[in-house]
PDB file of C-alpha atoms in Angstrom:
ATOM      1  CA  MET A   1     -21.324 -23.436 -32.657  1.00  0.00           C
ATOM      2  CA  GLU A   2     -22.638 -20.790 -33.980  1.00  0.00           C
ATOM      3  CA  GLY A   3     -24.898 -18.561 -31.713  1.00  0.00           C
ATOM      4  CA  VAL A   4     -23.621 -19.671 -28.574  1.00  0.00           C
ATOM      5  CA  GLU A   5     -22.358 -16.630 -26.275  1.00  0.00           C
ATOM      6  CA  LYS A   6     -19.164 -17.486 -24.236  1.00  0.00           C
ATOM      7  CA  THR A   7     -19.152 -16.697 -20.837  1.00  0.00           C
ATOM      8  CA  ALA A   8     -16.400 -15.946 -18.310  1.00  0.00           C
ATOM      9  CA  THR A   9     -16.555 -16.530 -14.620  1.00  0.00           C
ATOM     10  CA  ILE A  10     -15.164 -14.044 -11.868  1.00  0.00           C
ATOM     11  CA  ALA A  11     -14.913 -15.161  -8.593  1.00  0.00           C
ATOM     12  CA  VAL A  12     -14.546 -12.728  -5.729  1.00  0.00           C
ATOM     13  CA  ILE A  13     -13.377 -13.642  -2.526  1.00  0.00           C
ATOM     14  CA  GLY A  14     -16.273 -14.483  -0.073  1.00  0.00           C
ATOM     15  CA  SER A  15     -18.570 -14.266  -3.176  1.00  0.00           C
ATOM     16  CA  PRO A  16     -20.104 -16.618  -5.544  1.00  0.00           C
ATOM     17  CA  PRO A  17     -18.758 -16.702  -8.941  1.00  0.00           C
ATOM     18  CA  THR A  18     -20.108 -14.075 -11.542  1.00  0.00           C
ATOM     19  CA  MET A  19     -20.463 -15.007 -14.899  1.00  0.00           C
ATOM     20  CA  ILE A  20     -19.699 -12.046 -17.571  1.00  0.00           C
ATOM     21  CA  SER A  21     -21.457 -12.453 -20.721  1.00  0.00           C
ATOM     22  CA  GLY A  22     -19.457 -12.131 -24.545  1.00  0.00           C
ATOM     23  CA  MET A  23     -16.227 -12.425 -22.820  1.00  0.00           C
ATOM     24  CA  ASP A  24     -13.811 -15.452 -23.111  1.00  0.00           C
ATOM     25  CA  PRO A  25     -10.699 -15.608 -20.937  1.00  0.00           C
ATOM     26  CA  LYS A  26      -8.849 -17.628 -23.028  1.00  0.00           C
ATOM     27  CA  SER A  27      -8.983 -15.434 -26.445  1.00  0.00           C
ATOM     28  CA  ASN A  28      -6.120 -13.475 -26.586  1.00  0.00           C
ATOM     29  CA  ALA A  29      -7.579 -11.150 -28.976  1.00  0.00           C
ATOM     30  CA  SER A  30      -9.897  -9.653 -25.936  1.00  0.00           C
ATOM     31  CA  ALA A  31      -7.993 -10.702 -23.660  1.00  0.00           C
ATOM     32  CA  SER A  32      -7.172  -6.873 -22.302  1.00  0.00           C
ATOM     33  CA  SER A  33     -10.906  -5.515 -22.515  1.00  0.00           C
ATOM     34  CA  TRP A  34     -11.632  -9.127 -20.728  1.00  0.00           C
ATOM     35  CA  ALA A  35      -9.155  -8.091 -17.518  1.00  0.00           C
ATOM     36  CA  LEU A  36     -10.616  -4.746 -17.888  1.00  0.00           C
ATOM     37  CA  GLY A  37     -14.274  -6.270 -17.597  1.00  0.00           C
ATOM     38  CA  LYS A  38     -13.693  -8.373 -14.936  1.00  0.00           C
ATOM     39  CA  ALA A  39     -12.132  -6.047 -12.824  1.00  0.00           C
ATOM     40  CA  ARG A  40     -14.848  -3.793 -13.556  1.00  0.00           C
ATOM     41  CA  ALA A  41     -17.352  -6.501 -12.448  1.00  0.00           C
ATOM     42  CA  ILE A  42     -15.697  -7.021  -9.223  1.00  0.00           C
ATOM     43  CA  MET A  43     -16.082  -3.601  -8.325  1.00  0.00           C
ATOM     44  CA  ASN A  44     -19.461  -3.013  -9.274  1.00  0.00           C
ATOM     45  CA  GLU A  45     -20.195  -6.342  -6.991  1.00  0.00           C
ATOM     46  CA  SER A  46     -18.300  -4.988  -3.895  1.00  0.00           C
ATOM     47  CA  ASN A  47     -19.923  -1.405  -4.145  1.00  0.00           C
ATOM     48  CA  LEU A  48     -15.965   0.407  -4.044  1.00  0.00           C
ATOM     49  CA  SER A  49     -16.539   2.046  -7.305  1.00  0.00           C
ATOM     50  CA  ASP A  50     -17.145   5.494  -5.079  1.00  0.00           C
ATOM     51  CA  SER A  51     -12.808   4.763  -3.416  1.00  0.00           C
ATOM     52  CA  SER A  52     -10.896   6.991  -5.460  1.00  0.00           C
ATOM     53  CA  SER A  53      -7.994   5.169  -3.997  1.00  0.00           C
ATOM     54  CA  LEU A  54      -9.342   1.889  -5.386  1.00  0.00           C
ATOM     55  CA  LEU A  55      -9.953   3.829  -9.094  1.00  0.00           C
ATOM     56  CA  SER A  56      -6.091   4.847  -9.371  1.00  0.00           C
ATOM     57  CA  ALA A  57      -5.071   1.557  -7.828  1.00  0.00           C
ATOM     58  CA  LEU A  58      -6.567  -0.350 -10.817  1.00  0.00           C
ATOM     59  CA  GLN A  59      -5.660   2.409 -13.462  1.00  0.00           C
ATOM     60  CA  GLU A  60      -1.733   1.454 -12.091  1.00  0.00           C
ATOM     61  CA  MET A  61      -2.219  -1.936 -12.669  1.00  0.00           C
ATOM     62  CA  GLN A  62      -3.560  -1.700 -15.912  1.00  0.00           C
ATOM     63  CA  SER A  63      -0.194  -0.127 -16.983  1.00  0.00           C
ATOM     64  CA  PHE A  64       1.431  -3.249 -15.973  1.00  0.00           C
ATOM     65  CA  PHE A  65      -1.280  -5.776 -17.187  1.00  0.00           C
ATOM     66  CA  GLN A  66      -2.050  -4.746 -20.283  1.00  0.00           C
ATOM     67  CA  GLN A  67      -2.343  -8.219 -22.065  1.00  0.00           C
ATOM     68  CA  ASN A  68      -3.601 -11.778 -20.947  1.00  0.00           C
ATOM     69  CA  SER A  69      -0.841 -13.682 -21.995  1.00  0.00           C
ATOM     70  CA  GLN A  70       1.238 -16.281 -20.295  1.00  0.00           C
ATOM     71  CA  GLU A  71       4.441 -14.103 -20.686  1.00  0.00           C
ATOM     72  CA  ALA A  72       2.651 -10.922 -19.285  1.00  0.00           C
ATOM     73  CA  ARG A  73       1.584 -13.119 -16.233  1.00  0.00           C
ATOM     74  CA  ARG A  74       5.154 -14.526 -16.431  1.00  0.00           C
ATOM     75  CA  LEU A  75       6.617 -11.021 -15.807  1.00  0.00           C
ATOM     76  CA  LEU A  76       4.158  -9.391 -14.031  1.00  0.00           C
ATOM     77  CA  ARG A  77       5.645 -10.088 -10.271  1.00  0.00           C
ATOM     78  CA  PRO A  78       8.901  -9.034 -10.837  1.00  0.00           C
ATOM     79  CA  GLN A  79       7.270  -5.806 -12.409  1.00  0.00           C
ATOM     80  CA  LEU A  80       5.532  -5.596  -9.769  1.00  0.00           C
ATOM     81  CA  GLU A  81       8.247  -6.131  -6.929  1.00  0.00           C
ATOM     82  CA  GLN A  82      10.328  -3.628  -8.560  1.00  0.00           C
ATOM     83  CA  ARG A  83       7.367  -0.793  -8.656  1.00  0.00           C
ATOM     84  CA  LEU A  84       6.854  -1.935  -4.684  1.00  0.00           C
ATOM     85  CA  LEU A  85      10.804  -1.552  -4.198  1.00  0.00           C
ATOM     86  CA  GLU A  86      10.651   2.032  -6.088  1.00  0.00           C
ATOM     87  CA  CYS A  87       7.750   3.104  -3.735  1.00  0.00           C
ATOM     88  CA  SER A  88       9.352   2.126  -0.408  1.00  0.00           C
ATOM     89  CA  SER A  89      12.463   3.432  -1.653  1.00  0.00           C
ATOM     90  CA  GLY A  90      10.655   6.606  -1.922  1.00  0.00           C
ATOM     91  CA  VAL A  91       8.922   6.436   1.362  1.00  0.00           C
ATOM     92  CA  LEU A  92      12.164   6.042   3.005  1.00  0.00           C
ATOM     93  CA  HIS A  93      13.782   9.038   1.546  1.00  0.00           C
ATOM     94  CA  ALA A  94      10.597  11.091   2.156  1.00  0.00           C
ATOM     95  CA  PHE A  95      10.655  10.001   5.892  1.00  0.00           C
ATOM     96  CA  GLU A  96      14.737  10.638   6.278  1.00  0.00           C
ATOM     97  CA  ASP A  97      13.853  14.084   7.478  1.00  0.00           C
ATOM     98  CA  THR A  98      11.239  13.204  10.163  1.00  0.00           C
ATOM     99  CA  GLN A  99      13.823  10.381  11.048  1.00  0.00           C
ATOM    100  CA  ASN A 100      16.311  13.491  11.851  1.00  0.00           C
ATOM    101  CA  SER A 101      14.376  15.716  13.653  1.00  0.00           C
ATOM    102  CA  LEU A 102      13.356  12.647  15.693  1.00  0.00           C
ATOM    103  CA  LYS A 103      16.904  11.830  16.461  1.00  0.00           C
ATOM    104  CA  THR A 104      17.471  15.525  17.228  1.00  0.00           C
ATOM    105  CA  LEU A 105      14.216  15.629  19.493  1.00  0.00           C
ATOM    106  CA  ASP A 106      15.502  12.609  21.185  1.00  0.00           C
ATOM    107  CA  GLN A 107      18.846  13.979  21.777  1.00  0.00           C
ATOM    108  CA  THR A 108      17.364  17.317  23.334  1.00  0.00           C
ATOM    109  CA  VAL A 109      14.880  15.109  25.521  1.00  0.00           C
ATOM    110  CA  ALA A 110      18.045  13.183  26.790  1.00  0.00           C
ATOM    111  CA  GLN A 111      19.933  16.290  27.526  1.00  0.00           C
ATOM    112  CA  MET A 112      16.843  18.164  28.896  1.00  0.00           C
ATOM    113  CA  LYS A 113      16.429  15.129  31.464  1.00  0.00           C
ATOM    114  CA  SER A 114      20.081  15.135  32.542  1.00  0.00           C
ATOM    115  CA  GLU A 115      20.113  18.792  33.440  1.00  0.00           C
ATOM    116  CA  ILE A 116      16.695  18.193  35.028  1.00  0.00           C
ATOM    117  CA  ASN A 117      18.510  15.142  37.141  1.00  0.00           C
ATOM    118  CA  ALA A 118      21.490  17.469  38.067  1.00  0.00           C
ATOM    119  CA  ILE A 119      19.164  20.504  39.471  1.00  0.00           C
ATOM    120  CA  SER A 120      17.000  17.731  41.285  1.00  0.00           C
ATOM    121  CA  LYS A 121      20.153  16.715  42.902  1.00  0.00           C
ATOM    122  CA  ARG A 122      21.308  20.432  43.589  1.00  0.00           C
ATOM    123  CA  LEU A 123      17.993  20.852  45.461  1.00  0.00           C
ATOM    124  CA  SER A 124      17.983  18.086  47.228  1.00  0.00           C
ATOM    125  CA  ASP A 125      21.426  18.955  48.622  1.00  0.00           C
ATOM    126  CA  ALA A 126      20.665  22.297  49.027  1.00  0.00           C
ATOM    127  CA  LYS A 127      17.556  20.956  51.316  1.00  0.00           C
ATOM    128  CA  LEU A 128      19.460  18.726  53.442  1.00  0.00           C
ATOM    129  CA  GLY A 129      22.038  21.613  53.896  1.00  0.00           C
ATOM    130  CA  ALA A 130      19.271  23.688  55.212  1.00  0.00           C
ATOM    131  CA  SER A 131      17.941  20.909  57.244  1.00  0.00           C
ATOM    132  CA  THR A 132      21.254  20.321  59.141  1.00  0.00           C
ATOM    133  CA  VAL A 133      21.680  24.272  59.722  1.00  0.00           C
TER     134      VAL A 133
END
């Protein structure tokens, strides 16, 4: 089939599929470039190319998904779950100091509340004693 151009369909949620010429998702030789082209086409369609966080997320994903093979797709989920676990652990460690500060603040507020209640009781007792005189 000489002269026949291969195309790949890209579907973005909420929009019609887009055809990218020259890319065949089934060929292993261009699988990585196909996936990168697919991501770029999605970005171009959705006008999110100015988002630095999206670009950094796609670059991070590219490190996980370098080859479009069945084994790579099978291993992608556990790798992403491990990365999520590492990120979540990092967030927890980062907020330990904040949590400790909030606990200390909560204890201080509780202590102040009990002292204010004690002062209020003494004032009301003094007021009651003064009114009887």
